[in-house]
C-alpha positions as semicolon CSV with decimal commas, in nm:
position;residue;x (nm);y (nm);z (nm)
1;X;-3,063;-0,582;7,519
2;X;-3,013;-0,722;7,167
3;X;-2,810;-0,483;7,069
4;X;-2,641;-0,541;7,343
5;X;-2,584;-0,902;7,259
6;X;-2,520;-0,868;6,898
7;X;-2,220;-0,663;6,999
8;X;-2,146;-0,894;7,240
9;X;-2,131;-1,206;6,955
10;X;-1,945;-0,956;6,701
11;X;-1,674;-0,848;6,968
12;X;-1,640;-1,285;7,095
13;X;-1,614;-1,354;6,666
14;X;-1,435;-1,078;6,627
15;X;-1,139;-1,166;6,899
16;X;-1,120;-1,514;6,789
17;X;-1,036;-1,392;6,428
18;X;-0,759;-1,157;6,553
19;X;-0,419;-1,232;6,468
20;X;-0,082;-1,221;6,644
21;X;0,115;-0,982;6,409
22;X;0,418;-0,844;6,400
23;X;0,485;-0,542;6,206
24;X;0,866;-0,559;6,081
25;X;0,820;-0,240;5,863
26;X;0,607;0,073;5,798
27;X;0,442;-0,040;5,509
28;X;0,153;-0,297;5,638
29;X;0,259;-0,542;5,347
30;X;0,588;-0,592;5,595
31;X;0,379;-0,759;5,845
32;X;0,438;-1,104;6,006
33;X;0,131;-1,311;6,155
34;X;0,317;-1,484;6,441
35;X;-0,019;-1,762;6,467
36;X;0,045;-1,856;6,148
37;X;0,382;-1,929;6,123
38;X;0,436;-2,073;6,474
39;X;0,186;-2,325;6,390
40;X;0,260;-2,402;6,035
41;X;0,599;-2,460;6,174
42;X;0,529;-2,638;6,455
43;X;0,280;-2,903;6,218
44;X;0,543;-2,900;5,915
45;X;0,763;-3,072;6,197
46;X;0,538;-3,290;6,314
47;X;0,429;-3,361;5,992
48;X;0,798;-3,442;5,875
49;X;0,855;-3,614;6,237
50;X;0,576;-3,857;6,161
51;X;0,745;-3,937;5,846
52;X;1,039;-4,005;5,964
53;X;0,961;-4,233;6,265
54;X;0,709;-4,458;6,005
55;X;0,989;-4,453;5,747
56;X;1,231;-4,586;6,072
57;X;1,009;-4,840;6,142
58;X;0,951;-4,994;5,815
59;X;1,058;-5,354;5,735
60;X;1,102;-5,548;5,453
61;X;0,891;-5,835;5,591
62;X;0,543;-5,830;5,689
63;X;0,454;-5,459;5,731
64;X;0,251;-5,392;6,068
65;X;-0,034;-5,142;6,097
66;X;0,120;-4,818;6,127
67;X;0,335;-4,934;5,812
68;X;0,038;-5,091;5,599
69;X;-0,170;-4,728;5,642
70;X;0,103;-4,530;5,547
71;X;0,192;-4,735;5,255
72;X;-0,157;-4,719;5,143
73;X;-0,188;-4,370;5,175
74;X;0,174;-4,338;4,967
75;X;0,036;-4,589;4,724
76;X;-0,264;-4,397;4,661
77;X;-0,087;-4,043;4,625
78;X;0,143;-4,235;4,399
79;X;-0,191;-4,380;4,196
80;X;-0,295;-3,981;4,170
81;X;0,057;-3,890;4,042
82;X;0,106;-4,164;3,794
83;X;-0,220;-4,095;3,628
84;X;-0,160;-3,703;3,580
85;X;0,217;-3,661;3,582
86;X;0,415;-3,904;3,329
87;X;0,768;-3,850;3,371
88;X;0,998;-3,916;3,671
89;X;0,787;-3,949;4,021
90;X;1,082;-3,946;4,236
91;X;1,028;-3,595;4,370
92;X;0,682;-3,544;4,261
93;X;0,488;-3,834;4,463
94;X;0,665;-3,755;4,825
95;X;0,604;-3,358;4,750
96;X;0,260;-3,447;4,673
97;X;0,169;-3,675;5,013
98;X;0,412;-3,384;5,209
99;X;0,210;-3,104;5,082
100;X;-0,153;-3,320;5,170
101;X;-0,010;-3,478;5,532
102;X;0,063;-3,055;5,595
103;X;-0,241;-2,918;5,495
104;X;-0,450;-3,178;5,630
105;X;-0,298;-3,110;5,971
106;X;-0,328;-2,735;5,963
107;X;-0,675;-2,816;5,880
108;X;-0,754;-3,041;6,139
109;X;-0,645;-2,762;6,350
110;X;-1,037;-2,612;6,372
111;X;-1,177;-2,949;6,516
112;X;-1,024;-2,770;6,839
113;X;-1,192;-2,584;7,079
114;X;-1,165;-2,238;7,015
115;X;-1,277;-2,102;7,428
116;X;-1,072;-2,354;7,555
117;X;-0,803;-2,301;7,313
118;X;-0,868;-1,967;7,397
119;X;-0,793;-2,025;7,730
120;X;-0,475;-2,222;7,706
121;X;-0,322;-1,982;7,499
122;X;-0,402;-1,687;7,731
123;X;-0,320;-1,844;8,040
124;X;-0,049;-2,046;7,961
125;X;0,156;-1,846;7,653
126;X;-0,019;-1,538;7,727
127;X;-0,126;-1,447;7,412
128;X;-0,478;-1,302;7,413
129;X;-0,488;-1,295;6,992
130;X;-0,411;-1,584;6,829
131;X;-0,577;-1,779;6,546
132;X;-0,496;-2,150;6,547
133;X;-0,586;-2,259;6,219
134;X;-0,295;-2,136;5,966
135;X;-0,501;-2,236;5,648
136;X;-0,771;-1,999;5,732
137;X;-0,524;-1,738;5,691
138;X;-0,499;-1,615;5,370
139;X;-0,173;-1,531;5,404
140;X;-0,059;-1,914;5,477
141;X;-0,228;-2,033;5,162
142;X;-0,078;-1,762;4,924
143;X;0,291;-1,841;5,071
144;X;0,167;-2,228;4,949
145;X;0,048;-2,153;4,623
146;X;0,338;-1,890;4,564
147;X;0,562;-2,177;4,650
148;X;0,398;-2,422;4,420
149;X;0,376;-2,139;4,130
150;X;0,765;-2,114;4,194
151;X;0,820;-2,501;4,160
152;X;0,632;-2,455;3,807
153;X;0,858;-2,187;3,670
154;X;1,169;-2,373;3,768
155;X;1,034;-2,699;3,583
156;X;0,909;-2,480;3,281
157;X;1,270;-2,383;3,274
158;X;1,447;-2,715;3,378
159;X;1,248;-2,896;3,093
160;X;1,255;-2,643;2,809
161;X;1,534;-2,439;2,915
162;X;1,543;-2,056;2,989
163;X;1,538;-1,990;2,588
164;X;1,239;-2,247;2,603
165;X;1,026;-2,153;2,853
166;X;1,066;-1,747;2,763
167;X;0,948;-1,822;2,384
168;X;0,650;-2,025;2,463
169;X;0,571;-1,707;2,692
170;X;0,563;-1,461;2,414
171;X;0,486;-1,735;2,112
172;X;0,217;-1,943;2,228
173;X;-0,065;-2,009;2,191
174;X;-0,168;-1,788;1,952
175;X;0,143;-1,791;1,714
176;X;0,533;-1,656;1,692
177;X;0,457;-1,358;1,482
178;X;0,578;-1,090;1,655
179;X;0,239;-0,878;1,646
180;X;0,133;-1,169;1,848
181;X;0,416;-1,167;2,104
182;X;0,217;-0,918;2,351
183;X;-0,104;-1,119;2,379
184;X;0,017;-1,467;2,426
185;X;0,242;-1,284;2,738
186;X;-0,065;-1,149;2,849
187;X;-0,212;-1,418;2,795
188;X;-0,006;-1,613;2,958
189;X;0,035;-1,398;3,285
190;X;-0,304;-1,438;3,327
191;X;-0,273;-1,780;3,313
192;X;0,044;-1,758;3,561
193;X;-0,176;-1,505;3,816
194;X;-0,520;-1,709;3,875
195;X;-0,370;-2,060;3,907
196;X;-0,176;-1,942;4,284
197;X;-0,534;-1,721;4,343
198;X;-0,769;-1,993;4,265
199;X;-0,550;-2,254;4,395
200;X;-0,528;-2,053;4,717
201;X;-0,862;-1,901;4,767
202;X;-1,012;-2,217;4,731
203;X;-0,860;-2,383;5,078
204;X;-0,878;-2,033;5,222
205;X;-1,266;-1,979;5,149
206;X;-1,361;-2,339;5,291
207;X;-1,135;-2,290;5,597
208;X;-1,214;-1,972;5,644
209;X;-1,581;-2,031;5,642
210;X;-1,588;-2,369;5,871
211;X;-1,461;-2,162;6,155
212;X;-1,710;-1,906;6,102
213;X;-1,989;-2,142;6,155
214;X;-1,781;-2,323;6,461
215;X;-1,780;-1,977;6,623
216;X;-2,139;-1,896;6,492
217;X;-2,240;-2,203;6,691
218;X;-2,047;-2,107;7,028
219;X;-2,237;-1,758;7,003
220;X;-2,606;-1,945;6,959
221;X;-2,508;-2,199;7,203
222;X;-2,424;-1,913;7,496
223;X;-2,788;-1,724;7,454
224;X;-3,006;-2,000;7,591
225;X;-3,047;-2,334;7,757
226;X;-3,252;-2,431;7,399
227;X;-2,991;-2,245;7,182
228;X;-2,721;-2,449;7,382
229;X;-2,907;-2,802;7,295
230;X;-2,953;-2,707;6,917
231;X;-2,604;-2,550;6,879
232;X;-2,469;-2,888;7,029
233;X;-2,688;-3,106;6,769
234;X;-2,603;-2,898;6,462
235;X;-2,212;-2,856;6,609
236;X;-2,215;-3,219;6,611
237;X;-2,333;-3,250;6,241
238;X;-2,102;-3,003;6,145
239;X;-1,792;-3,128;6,301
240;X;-1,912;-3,470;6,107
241;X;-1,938;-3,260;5,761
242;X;-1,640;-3,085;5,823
243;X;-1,386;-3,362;5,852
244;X;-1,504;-3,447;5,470
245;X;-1,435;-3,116;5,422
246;X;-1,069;-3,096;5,585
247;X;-0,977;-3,426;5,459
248;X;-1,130;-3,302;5,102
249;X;-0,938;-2,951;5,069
250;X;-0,653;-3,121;5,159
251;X;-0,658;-3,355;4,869
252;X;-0,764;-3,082;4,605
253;X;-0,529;-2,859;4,724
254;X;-0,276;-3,172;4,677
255;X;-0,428;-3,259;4,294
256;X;-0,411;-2,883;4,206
257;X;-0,013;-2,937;4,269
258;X;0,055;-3,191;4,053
259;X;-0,172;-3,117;3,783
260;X;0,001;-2,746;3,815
261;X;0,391;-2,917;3,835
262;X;0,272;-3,149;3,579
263;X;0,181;-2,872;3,314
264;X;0,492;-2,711;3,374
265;X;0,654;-3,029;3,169
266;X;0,425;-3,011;2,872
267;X;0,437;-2,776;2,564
268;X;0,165;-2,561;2,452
């Protein structure tokens, strides 16, 4: 009988981690997770959306409440820029508050229900694997940090030039003598590898792991009547301690990208 059950709570933890992939290719690496992108997509909209109808709303004159938040929140993103990047904030500061509005809505994605999203999903768009949260998906949090790893190179070679940016690969910081020209590059690509993996693995760990103990919870709560009342007390805590936690990786994952952007600018 508890074997029985422990395969029961591996095959309910394993089904909600399944993804909805589609394999374009042979190779696994060609393989698109369908979950993730829908619903990146469908919050980078409403993320963008909700942007838009604040910005269409704004007046000059006394600002109402949705107004006065949002300002606040752009004036603080803007205080976060200002005191890490020093040049030009005119694309920095509204790529910094798009990246955090994103990622905190992906991440509020596991304050849902996962049976009753479940549920919805199977009876409704009939698709019996599919994992709601997009930052728990390693693959979703790579693509970001990839992105923001591409937005440093092209500043690297927007500030210094292409000339620039290649010499302080192979000439710093060590020295320009050419016996030194293969360990500053390594070096350096070192440096250019663990900034996407840490940047990356850090929202993907803390995502990752909050739905683990969500689903954790459903299995304890489904054993018993007392499993069911404890699950619901420490569900409860955890849902509290986990919107710090969304709220929080959302706003390192933000600071990471403009420290990152922001070294781009400066020499070594």
């Amino acid at each position: 009988m508890a074997a029985e059950k422990e395969l029961n709570a591996t095959s309910y933890i394993q089904h909600h981690l399944s993804f909805s992939a589609q394999s374009v290719g042979d190779h696994p690496f060609w393989t698109l997770y369908v979950d993730s992108l829908v619903t990146g997509a469908v919050l980078g909209i409403v993320a963008t959306a909700l942007m838009w109808w604040v910005a269409r709303g704004a007046t000059s004159g006394v600002p109402g409440k949705r107004q006065a938040f949002v300002e606040l929140l752009f004036g603080f993103v803007d205080d976060q820029v200002k005191g890490i990047f020093h040049g030009k904030r005119d694309f920095i500061a509204p790529t910094a508050l798009t990246v955090f509005v994103w990622v905190l809505l992906m991440n509020a994605m596991d304050f849902l229900p996962a049976d009753i999203m479940a549920w919805i999903l199977t009876n409704v768009f009939h698709q019996h694997e599919f994992r709601i949260v997009p930052t728990a998906d390693v693959n979703t949090t790579f693509a970001l940090s990839l992105s923001v790893l591409l937005l440093m190179i092209y500043f690297s070679i927007a500030v210094k030039g292409l000339g620039g940016w290649i010499h302080e690969l192979f000439c710093a910081p060590f020295g320009s003598h050419p016996a030194l020209w293969l360990f500053n590059f390594l070096f350096n690509l070192v440096e250019y590898i663990s900034k996407p993996l840490s940047h990356s693995l850090r929202l993907y760990g803390n995502m990752y792991a909050g739905e683990i103990i969500f689903l954790l919870l459903w299995v304890w709560a489904a054993t018993s009547l007392s499993g069911a009342f404890f699950a619901i007390i420490l569900g409860v805590g955890w849902s509290i301690f986990h919107i710090l936690i969304v709220v929080l990786q959302a706003y390192i994952f933000m600071m990471l990208t403009i420290v990152y952007i922001s070294m781009a600018h400066e020499s070594h």
